[in-house]
Coordinates of C-alpha atoms in Angstrom, one line a residue:
M1 CA 60.0 68.0 46.3
M2 CA 59.3 70.1 43.3
G3 CA 56.8 67.4 42.1
M4 CA 54.8 68.0 45.3
V5 CA 55.0 71.8 44.7
R6 CA 53.6 71.4 41.2
H7 CA 50.9 69.0 42.4
S8 CA 49.8 71.5 45.1
I9 CA 49.5 74.2 42.5
E10 CA 47.3 72.0 40.4
L11 CA 45.0 71.4 43.4
G12 CA 44.3 75.1 43.9
S13 CA 44.9 78.1 46.1
T14 CA 44.2 76.4 49.5
H15 CA 46.8 73.6 48.8
S16 CA 49.3 76.0 47.3
G17 CA 49.0 78.3 50.3
L18 CA 49.6 75.4 52.6
M19 CA 52.6 74.3 50.6
L20 CA 54.0 77.9 50.5
R21 CA 54.0 78.1 54.3
T22 CA 55.6 74.6 54.5
M23 CA 58.3 75.5 52.1
A24 CA 59.0 78.8 53.8
A25 CA 59.3 77.1 57.2
E26 CA 61.7 74.5 55.7
G27 CA 63.8 77.1 53.9
H28 CA 63.4 76.2 50.2
P29 CA 63.7 79.5 48.3
T30 CA 63.3 77.8 44.8
A31 CA 60.0 76.2 45.9
V32 CA 58.8 79.4 47.4
A33 CA 59.6 81.3 44.3
T34 CA 57.8 78.7 42.1
L35 CA 54.7 78.9 44.3
L36 CA 54.7 82.7 44.3
A37 CA 55.0 82.8 40.5
A38 CA 52.1 80.4 40.3
G39 CA 49.9 82.9 42.2
A40 CA 50.1 81.6 45.8
H41 CA 49.2 84.6 48.0
P42 CA 51.9 85.3 50.6
D43 CA 49.4 86.6 53.2
R44 CA 47.0 83.6 53.0
P45 CA 46.9 82.5 56.7
E46 CA 46.5 79.0 58.2
V47 CA 44.3 78.2 61.1
S48 CA 46.7 79.8 63.6
G49 CA 46.8 83.0 61.6
D50 CA 50.4 82.4 60.5
T51 CA 51.3 83.6 57.0
A52 CA 54.2 82.3 55.0
L53 CA 56.3 85.2 56.4
H54 CA 55.5 84.0 60.0
S55 CA 56.5 80.4 58.9
A56 CA 59.8 81.6 57.5
C57 CA 60.8 84.0 60.4
G58 CA 59.8 81.5 63.1
S59 CA 61.9 78.6 61.8
P60 CA 65.7 78.4 62.1
C61 CA 65.7 76.9 58.5
G62 CA 63.4 79.4 57.0
C63 CA 64.8 82.6 58.7
R64 CA 67.0 83.4 55.7
V65 CA 67.1 86.9 54.2
E66 CA 66.8 85.7 50.6
L67 CA 63.6 83.8 51.4
V68 CA 62.1 86.6 53.5
A69 CA 63.0 89.2 50.9
A70 CA 61.2 87.1 48.2
L71 CA 58.0 87.0 50.3
L72 CA 58.2 90.7 51.0
E73 CA 58.8 91.5 47.3
A74 CA 55.7 89.4 46.5
G75 CA 53.6 91.5 48.7
A76 CA 53.7 89.8 52.1
T77 CA 52.7 92.2 54.9
A78 CA 55.7 92.9 57.1
D79 CA 53.7 93.5 60.3
A80 CA 51.0 90.9 59.9
R81 CA 49.8 89.5 63.2
N82 CA 48.8 85.9 63.7
Y83 CA 45.9 84.8 66.1
A84 CA 48.3 84.9 69.0
G85 CA 49.2 88.6 68.2
R86 CA 52.7 87.8 67.0
T87 CA 54.4 89.5 64.1
P88 CA 57.2 88.0 61.9
S89 CA 59.7 90.2 63.6
M90 CA 58.7 88.8 67.0
L91 CA 59.2 85.3 65.8
A92 CA 62.6 86.1 64.3
A93 CA 63.8 87.9 67.4
S94 CA 62.7 84.9 69.5
L95 CA 64.8 82.3 67.6
P96 CA 67.1 80.7 70.3
G97 CA 70.8 81.1 70.5
P98 CA 73.2 83.4 68.5
H99 CA 71.3 83.0 65.2
E100 CA 73.3 85.2 62.8
P101 CA 70.7 85.3 60.0
T102 CA 68.2 87.0 62.3
V103 CA 69.9 90.3 62.0
A104 CA 69.6 90.3 58.1
V105 CA 66.0 89.2 58.4
L106 CA 65.1 92.0 60.9
R107 CA 66.9 94.5 58.7
A108 CA 64.8 93.4 55.7
L109 CA 61.6 93.6 57.7
D110 CA 62.6 97.0 58.9
R111 CA 63.2 98.2 55.3
A112 CA 59.8 96.8 54.4
G113 CA 58.1 99.0 57.0
A114 CA 57.9 96.7 60.0
D115 CA 57.6 98.4 63.3
M116 CA 60.7 97.7 65.4
Q117 CA 59.0 99.2 68.4
V118 CA 56.2 96.6 68.3
V119 CA 55.2 94.9 71.5
D120 CA 53.0 91.9 72.3
A121 CA 49.9 91.8 74.6
K122 CA 52.2 91.7 77.7
G123 CA 54.2 94.7 76.6
R124 CA 57.3 92.8 75.6
G125 CA 59.3 94.3 72.8
L126 CA 61.7 92.7 70.3
L127 CA 64.7 93.4 72.5
A128 CA 63.1 91.6 75.4
M129 CA 62.3 88.6 73.2
A130 CA 65.8 88.5 71.7
A131 CA 67.3 88.7 75.3
A132 CA 65.0 85.9 76.5
A133 CA 66.2 83.7 73.5
G134 CA 69.8 84.5 74.1
N135 CA 70.2 85.8 70.6
L136 CA 73.2 88.1 71.0
P137 CA 73.5 89.3 67.4
A138 CA 69.8 90.4 67.4
V139 CA 70.2 92.1 70.7
N140 CA 73.2 94.1 69.5
W141 CA 71.5 95.1 66.3
L142 CA 68.3 96.2 68.1
L143 CA 70.4 98.2 70.5
R144 CA 72.1 100.0 67.6
R145 CA 68.7 100.5 66.1
G146 CA 67.8 102.6 69.2
L147 CA 65.6 100.3 71.2
D148 CA 65.6 101.2 74.9
P149 CA 67.2 98.4 77.1
S150 CA 65.5 99.7 80.2
L151 CA 62.0 99.8 78.9
P152 CA 59.8 97.6 81.1
D153 CA 56.9 95.4 80.0
A154 CA 53.5 95.2 81.7
D155 CA 55.0 93.1 84.5
G156 CA 57.8 95.6 85.1
R157 CA 60.5 93.3 83.6
T158 CA 63.2 94.8 81.4
P159 CA 65.2 93.1 78.6
L160 CA 68.1 92.8 81.1
D161 CA 65.7 91.0 83.5
Y162 CA 64.9 88.5 80.7
A163 CA 68.6 87.9 79.9
R164 CA 69.5 87.3 83.6
A165 CA 66.5 85.0 84.0
H166 CA 67.8 82.8 81.1
S167 CA 71.4 82.8 82.5
D168 CA 72.9 84.3 79.3
G169 CA 76.0 86.2 80.5
A170 CA 77.0 87.6 77.1
V171 CA 73.5 89.1 76.4
A172 CA 73.2 90.4 80.0
S173 CA 76.7 92.1 79.7
A174 CA 75.7 93.8 76.4
L175 CA 72.4 95.0 77.9
E176 CA 74.2 96.2 81.1
A177 CA 76.6 98.2 79.0
A178 CA 73.8 99.7 77.0
V179 CA 71.8 100.6 80.1
G180 CA 75.0 102.2 81.6
E181 CA 75.7 104.2 78.5
R182 CA 72.1 105.5 78.4
S183 CA 72.4 106.5 82.0
R184 CA 75.6 108.4 81.4
K185 CA 74.1 110.3 78.5
R186 CA 71.1 111.2 80.4
A187 CA 73.2 112.4 83.3
A188 CA 75.3 114.5 81.0
V189 CA 72.3 116.1 79.4
A190 CA 70.8 116.9 82.8
A191 CA 74.1 118.5 83.9
V192 CA 74.3 120.7 80.9
T193 CA 70.7 121.7 81.3
A194 CA 71.3 122.6 85.0
V195 CA 74.3 124.7 84.1
A196 CA 72.5 126.5 81.3
A197 CA 69.5 127.2 83.5
G198 CA 71.5 128.5 86.5
A199 CA 74.5 130.3 85.1
S200 CA 73.7 131.6 81.6
T201 CA 73.7 135.3 82.3
A202 CA 75.7 138.0 80.5
T203 CA 76.4 141.2 82.3
S204 CA 77.3 144.5 80.5
H205 CA 78.4 147.8 82.2
A206 CA 77.4 151.2 81.0
G207 CA 78.9 154.0 83.4
S208 CA 77.6 153.4 86.9
T209 CA 74.6 151.4 85.6
T210 CA 74.8 147.6 85.4
T211 CA 72.5 145.8 82.9
T212 CA 72.0 142.1 83.3
T213 CA 70.7 140.2 80.3
I214 CA 69.4 136.7 80.9
I215 CA 70.2 134.3 78.2
P216 CA 67.4 131.6 78.0
A217 CA 68.7 128.1 78.4
S218 CA 68.0 125.8 75.5
A219 CA 65.7 123.0 76.3
A220 CA 67.4 119.6 76.3
A221 CA 66.4 117.4 73.4
P222 CA 64.1 114.6 74.5
S223 CA 65.4 111.1 74.6
G224 CA 64.1 108.6 72.0
S225 CA 61.5 107.2 74.3
Q226 CA 60.5 110.6 75.5
A227 CA 60.1 111.9 72.0
E228 CA 57.9 108.9 71.1
A229 CA 55.8 109.4 74.2
R230 CA 55.3 113.0 73.2
A231 CA 54.4 112.1 69.6
D232 CA 51.9 109.6 70.8
S233 CA 50.3 111.6 73.5
G234 CA 46.7 112.2 72.5
A235 CA 47.3 110.6 69.2
C236 CA 45.5 107.4 70.1
S237 CA 42.1 109.0 70.7
P238 CA 39.4 107.9 68.2
H239 CA 38.8 110.4 65.4
P240 CA 35.6 112.3 66.3
A241 CA 34.0 111.5 62.9
S242 CA 35.1 107.9 62.3
G243 CA 36.0 106.4 65.7
E244 CA 39.2 105.1 64.1
L245 CA 42.2 104.3 66.3
P246 CA 45.8 104.4 65.0
A247 CA 46.9 100.8 64.4
R248 CA 50.0 101.4 66.6
C249 CA 47.9 102.2 69.6
V250 CA 46.2 98.7 69.7
V251 CA 48.3 95.6 70.6
W252 CA 46.6 92.4 69.5
G253 CA 46.8 89.3 71.8
E254 CA 45.7 85.8 71.8
K255 CA 42.3 84.5 70.5
L256 CA 39.7 84.3 73.3
G257 CA 36.7 82.8 71.6
V258 CA 34.5 82.6 68.5
G259 CA 30.9 83.6 68.2
G260 CA 28.3 83.5 65.5
F261 CA 29.6 86.5 63.6
A262 CA 32.9 87.4 65.2
V263 CA 36.2 86.2 66.6
V264 CA 37.3 87.8 69.8
F265 CA 41.0 88.6 70.6
A266 CA 42.6 89.9 73.8
G267 CA 44.5 93.2 73.5
R268 CA 45.7 96.4 75.0
C269 CA 44.9 100.0 74.1
Q270 CA 46.9 102.8 75.7
G271 CA 47.7 100.5 78.6
R272 CA 44.1 99.4 79.1
S273 CA 43.0 95.8 78.8
V274 CA 40.6 95.4 75.8
V275 CA 39.0 92.9 73.5
I276 CA 39.0 93.2 69.8
K277 CA 36.1 91.8 67.8
T278 CA 36.7 90.9 64.2
P279 CA 34.4 89.4 61.6
L280 CA 34.5 85.6 61.5
L281 CA 36.3 84.3 58.5
P282 CA 35.3 84.1 55.7
A283 CA 34.2 87.7 56.4
S284 CA 30.8 87.6 54.6
P285 CA 28.8 90.8 54.1
A286 CA 26.4 89.7 56.8
R287 CA 29.2 89.3 59.4
V288 CA 30.9 92.5 58.5
H289 CA 27.5 94.3 58.6
A290 CA 26.7 92.9 62.1
L291 CA 30.0 94.1 63.5
R292 CA 29.7 97.5 61.8
S293 CA 26.2 97.9 63.1
E294 CA 27.3 97.1 66.7
H295 CA 30.0 99.7 66.4
A296 CA 27.6 102.3 65.0
V297 CA 25.1 101.7 67.9
L298 CA 27.8 102.1 70.6
R299 CA 29.2 105.2 68.9
A300 CA 25.7 106.8 68.9
L301 CA 25.3 106.3 72.6
P302 CA 26.8 108.4 75.3
R303 CA 29.0 106.5 77.8
H304 CA 27.0 104.8 80.6
E305 CA 28.1 102.8 83.5
R306 CA 25.8 99.9 82.6
V307 CA 27.0 99.5 79.0
V308 CA 30.4 98.1 77.8
G309 CA 32.8 100.9 76.9
L310 CA 33.8 101.5 73.2
E311 CA 37.4 102.4 72.5
G312 CA 37.0 102.7 68.7
W313 CA 37.7 100.9 65.4
V314 CA 41.1 99.7 64.4
T315 CA 42.6 98.5 61.1
R316 CA 45.8 96.6 61.2
G317 CA 48.6 96.9 58.6
D318 CA 47.7 93.6 57.1
G319 CA 44.1 94.8 56.5
A320 CA 42.4 93.0 59.5
H321 CA 40.0 95.3 61.3
G322 CA 37.8 95.1 64.3
M323 CA 36.0 96.9 67.1
V324 CA 37.9 97.6 70.3
I325 CA 35.9 97.5 73.6
S326 CA 36.7 97.3 77.3
R327 CA 37.5 93.9 78.6
H328 CA 35.6 92.1 81.3
D329 CA 36.4 88.4 81.7
R330 CA 33.2 87.2 83.4
S331 CA 29.6 87.0 82.1
L332 CA 26.5 86.2 84.0
G333 CA 26.0 83.3 81.6
S334 CA 29.3 81.7 82.6
M335 CA 28.2 81.7 86.2
L336 CA 24.5 81.1 86.1
G337 CA 23.3 77.9 87.6
R338 CA 26.5 76.9 89.3
P339 CA 25.5 75.1 92.6
R340 CA 28.3 76.7 94.6
T341 CA 28.0 80.2 93.3
P342 CA 30.1 83.1 94.7
L343 CA 27.1 85.4 94.2
S344 CA 25.0 86.3 97.3
A345 CA 21.3 86.8 97.2
A346 CA 21.8 90.5 97.4
E347 CA 24.4 90.5 94.5
R348 CA 21.9 88.6 92.3
F349 CA 19.2 91.2 93.0
A350 CA 21.7 94.0 92.3
I351 CA 22.6 92.4 88.9
A352 CA 19.0 92.2 87.9
Q353 CA 18.4 95.9 89.0
Q354 CA 21.5 97.2 87.2
A355 CA 20.6 95.3 84.1
A356 CA 17.2 96.9 84.2
E357 CA 18.9 100.3 84.5
G358 CA 21.1 99.5 81.5
L359 CA 18.1 98.6 79.3
A360 CA 16.2 101.7 80.5
F361 CA 19.1 103.8 79.4
L362 CA 19.2 102.1 76.0
H363 CA 15.5 102.6 75.5
S364 CA 15.7 106.2 76.5
H365 CA 18.1 106.7 73.5
G366 CA 15.9 104.7 71.1
V367 CA 18.0 101.5 71.1
V368 CA 16.3 98.1 71.2
H369 CA 18.9 95.5 72.2
L370 CA 17.1 92.4 70.8
D371 CA 19.6 89.9 72.2
F372 CA 19.5 90.5 75.9
R373 CA 20.4 87.4 77.9
P374 CA 22.9 86.3 80.6
D375 CA 25.7 85.7 78.1
N376 CA 25.5 89.3 77.1
I377 CA 25.7 90.7 80.7
L378 CA 29.3 91.2 81.5
L379 CA 30.4 91.6 85.2
T380 CA 33.3 93.7 86.5
D381 CA 35.5 92.6 89.3
D382 CA 33.2 94.3 91.8
M383 CA 30.1 92.6 90.2
H384 CA 28.8 95.6 88.3
V385 CA 26.8 95.0 85.1
K386 CA 28.1 95.9 81.6
I387 CA 25.6 95.1 78.8
C388 CA 27.3 94.0 75.6
D389 CA 26.8 92.6 72.1
F390 CA 24.7 95.0 70.1
G391 CA 25.0 93.2 66.7
N392 CA 21.2 92.6 66.6
S393 CA 20.2 96.0 68.0
V394 CA 17.9 98.4 66.3
V395 CA 18.0 102.1 66.6
L396 CA 14.5 103.6 66.4
S397 CA 13.7 106.6 64.4
E398 CA 12.5 109.7 66.2
A399 CA 8.9 108.9 65.2
Q400 CA 9.3 105.3 66.4
A401 CA 10.8 106.4 69.6
Q402 CA 7.8 108.8 70.2
A403 CA 5.4 105.9 69.4
Q404 CA 7.3 103.7 71.9
A405 CA 6.6 106.2 74.6
Q406 CA 2.9 105.5 74.0
A407 CA 3.5 101.7 74.0
L408 CA 3.1 101.3 70.2
A409 CA 5.3 98.8 68.5
L410 CA 6.2 100.1 65.0
V411 CA 9.3 98.1 63.9
V412 CA 8.0 95.7 61.3
P413 CA 10.6 92.9 60.7
D414 CA 11.3 91.3 57.3
E415 CA 12.4 88.1 59.0
R416 CA 12.8 86.9 62.6
P417 CA 15.8 88.5 64.3
S418 CA 18.5 86.1 65.2
G419 CA 19.0 85.2 68.9
V420 CA 18.3 82.6 71.5
I421 CA 14.7 81.3 71.5
R422 CA 14.3 81.2 75.3
Y423 CA 14.9 84.9 75.6
M424 CA 13.0 85.9 72.5
A425 CA 9.7 87.6 73.1
P426 CA 6.5 86.0 71.5
E427 CA 6.2 88.8 69.0
L428 CA 9.7 88.2 67.8
R429 CA 9.2 84.5 67.4
A430 CA 6.0 85.2 65.4
V431 CA 7.7 87.8 63.2
Q432 CA 5.3 90.5 64.4
P433 CA 5.9 94.2 64.9
Y434 CA 8.0 94.8 68.0
G435 CA 9.6 97.5 70.1
T436 CA 11.3 98.0 73.4
K437 CA 8.9 95.6 75.1
A438 CA 10.8 92.8 73.5
D439 CA 13.7 93.6 75.7
V440 CA 11.4 93.8 78.7
W441 CA 10.4 90.1 78.1
A442 CA 14.1 89.1 77.9
W443 CA 14.8 90.9 81.2
G444 CA 11.9 89.1 82.8
V445 CA 13.3 85.7 81.7
T446 CA 16.8 86.7 82.9
A447 CA 15.5 88.0 86.2
F448 CA 13.6 84.7 86.7
E449 CA 16.9 82.7 86.2
L450 CA 18.8 85.0 88.5
A451 CA 16.2 84.7 91.2
T452 CA 15.9 81.0 91.0
W453 CA 19.5 80.4 90.0
R454 CA 18.4 77.9 87.4
R455 CA 19.6 77.9 83.8
P456 CA 17.7 75.7 81.3
S457 CA 19.5 72.9 79.5
L458 CA 17.5 73.6 76.3
E459 CA 17.8 77.2 75.3
F460 CA 15.9 76.6 72.1
V461 CA 12.7 76.0 74.0
P462 CA 10.7 79.2 74.6
F463 CA 10.2 80.4 78.2
D464 CA 6.7 79.5 79.3
A465 CA 5.7 82.2 81.8
A466 CA 2.2 80.8 82.4
K467 CA 3.4 77.4 83.1
E468 CA 6.0 78.7 85.6
A469 CA 3.4 80.8 87.4
A470 CA 0.8 78.0 87.6
D471 CA 3.2 75.4 89.0
P472 CA 2.4 75.1 92.7
A473 CA 5.7 73.5 93.5
G474 CA 7.7 75.6 91.0
P475 CA 10.5 78.1 92.0
M476 CA 8.3 81.1 91.1
R477 CA 6.2 80.4 94.2
A478 CA 9.3 80.7 96.4
L479 CA 10.1 84.2 95.2
D480 CA 9.3 87.4 97.0
P481 CA 5.7 88.2 95.9
G482 CA 6.7 91.6 94.6
L483 CA 9.5 90.3 92.5
A484 CA 7.4 87.3 91.3
D485 CA 4.6 89.8 90.2
L486 CA 7.1 91.9 88.3
I487 CA 8.6 89.0 86.5
A488 CA 5.1 87.8 85.5
A489 CA 4.2 91.3 84.2
C490 CA 7.4 91.5 82.2
T491 CA 6.7 88.1 80.6
A492 CA 3.1 88.8 79.7
E493 CA 2.2 87.4 76.3
D494 CA 0.8 90.8 75.1
P495 CA 3.6 93.4 74.9
D496 CA 1.1 96.2 75.7
E497 CA 0.6 94.5 79.1
R498 CA 4.3 94.6 80.0
P499 CA 5.8 97.6 81.9
S500 CA 8.4 99.8 80.4
M501 CA 12.0 99.3 81.6
E502 CA 11.8 102.7 83.3
Q503 CA 8.8 101.3 85.3
V504 CA 10.7 98.1 86.0
V505 CA 13.6 100.1 87.5
E506 CA 11.0 102.0 89.7
R507 CA 9.4 98.8 90.8
M508 CA 12.7 97.1 91.6
G509 CA 13.6 100.2 93.7
A510 CA 10.3 100.0 95.6
L511 CA 10.7 96.4 96.6
Q512 CA 11.3 96.0 100.3
L513 CA 13.4 92.8 100.0
K514 CA 16.5 93.6 98.0
E515 CA 17.5 90.0 97.7
C516 CA 16.8 86.9 95.6
P517 CA 16.4 83.6 97.4
R518 CA 19.5 81.6 97.8
P519 CA 19.9 78.8 95.2
V520 CA 19.1 75.3 96.4
V521 CA 22.1 73.0 96.1
A522 CA 21.0 69.6 94.9
A523 CA 22.0 66.7 97.2

């Protein structure tokens, strides 16, 4: 075994990191110590985001205090989260059965600064996880540590519910006793408070005059959970200057997807469902810059109903950071072109109109989106538009914004902006000066696809407006004439001939037919 360890060290950091996680999971402290002494980094993650500390704490063989202590002493982050949003303490608490070493491991993590009040994306804490696993020693230690046995998760389930669901009588009995003890203490505090409030008067007599002095009742000390709630109230708002959120206010969940520059995770922030965008690893300067730019654009904008909501920026204890925004699980791109669409003709028209309103709002604040397309149009449950993904966006200077009001394009690019060719205006493809009219083109292409309910199979082929308009049997001819004329104007080759987004909103509002033709289902 040690021969394999030495060989992995010779192969370099990637192999030694893999070997470190393997040896940690299998519970070999000598091998772990050798790898750490050779420079293997304890926080180097694998593809799932697990570090060596995750590997140790999540394995019955590796969950040993001497091994965990060695990793922590070498600099392992006690509260690191993997890509499923799990910390080492969560994995240790979830080990099945009465696993005695779990308590020593949790105690070591606690001393190293791990948050014992940590919860996952569903609001489940360590006590609920230990209860579900039937780990009685961990349950008893966490109760002594002060965790609330009656605290529900996002589904309303308490640790006692988890113990009962897994038919563990001993764990359920321990939790029932803890819940009863807490109830008795709260009842006693309430009784003392009531007596103090109603009967704490002292009366003194002076001659025939009676003076009554009211002795104020002392306020009862808040319970642990109440004190935490008070301490946290208001503390999770972004700092007005930086937009930073305290790390404890954001719960990281599972990985949802990967884009060109970022990885997207599910999460919760102050009880709200959110997504967290982090730079795609390896976090190159370009990727970090794109995400920081998107954050800066959203922070500079006032909130608007047609733009995705920004919660703030968060930095985890293990150094991972990301932008936190409101979560909407559907995009127009994920629905576009489906033959059996749930969207009515009126809903598709409304989406086009609301998207125009969102772009008009952005332009009124000097923001050019530059990557407007169906994939970046999120839809709420009631089919309202939220424009997202501002990584390519440009904020115009005051002089440029004034020039845009006179239809003058003043942004001179050094290179062609990144994006999808089909929605890229001719001036962008030709690396010519551009302005807000580039977004008008993208809206015109998107409106055409919404109206015809036709998504191209080749997005790297530019949209040919002239060809679509000239095709006598094409879908453009089947559109309402007013809408067809507007789409044609928005996709004019010359940006000066395109309307502004404010004018698009006005023309959409003036159309008599507030519908797009129903999609034709192929036989």
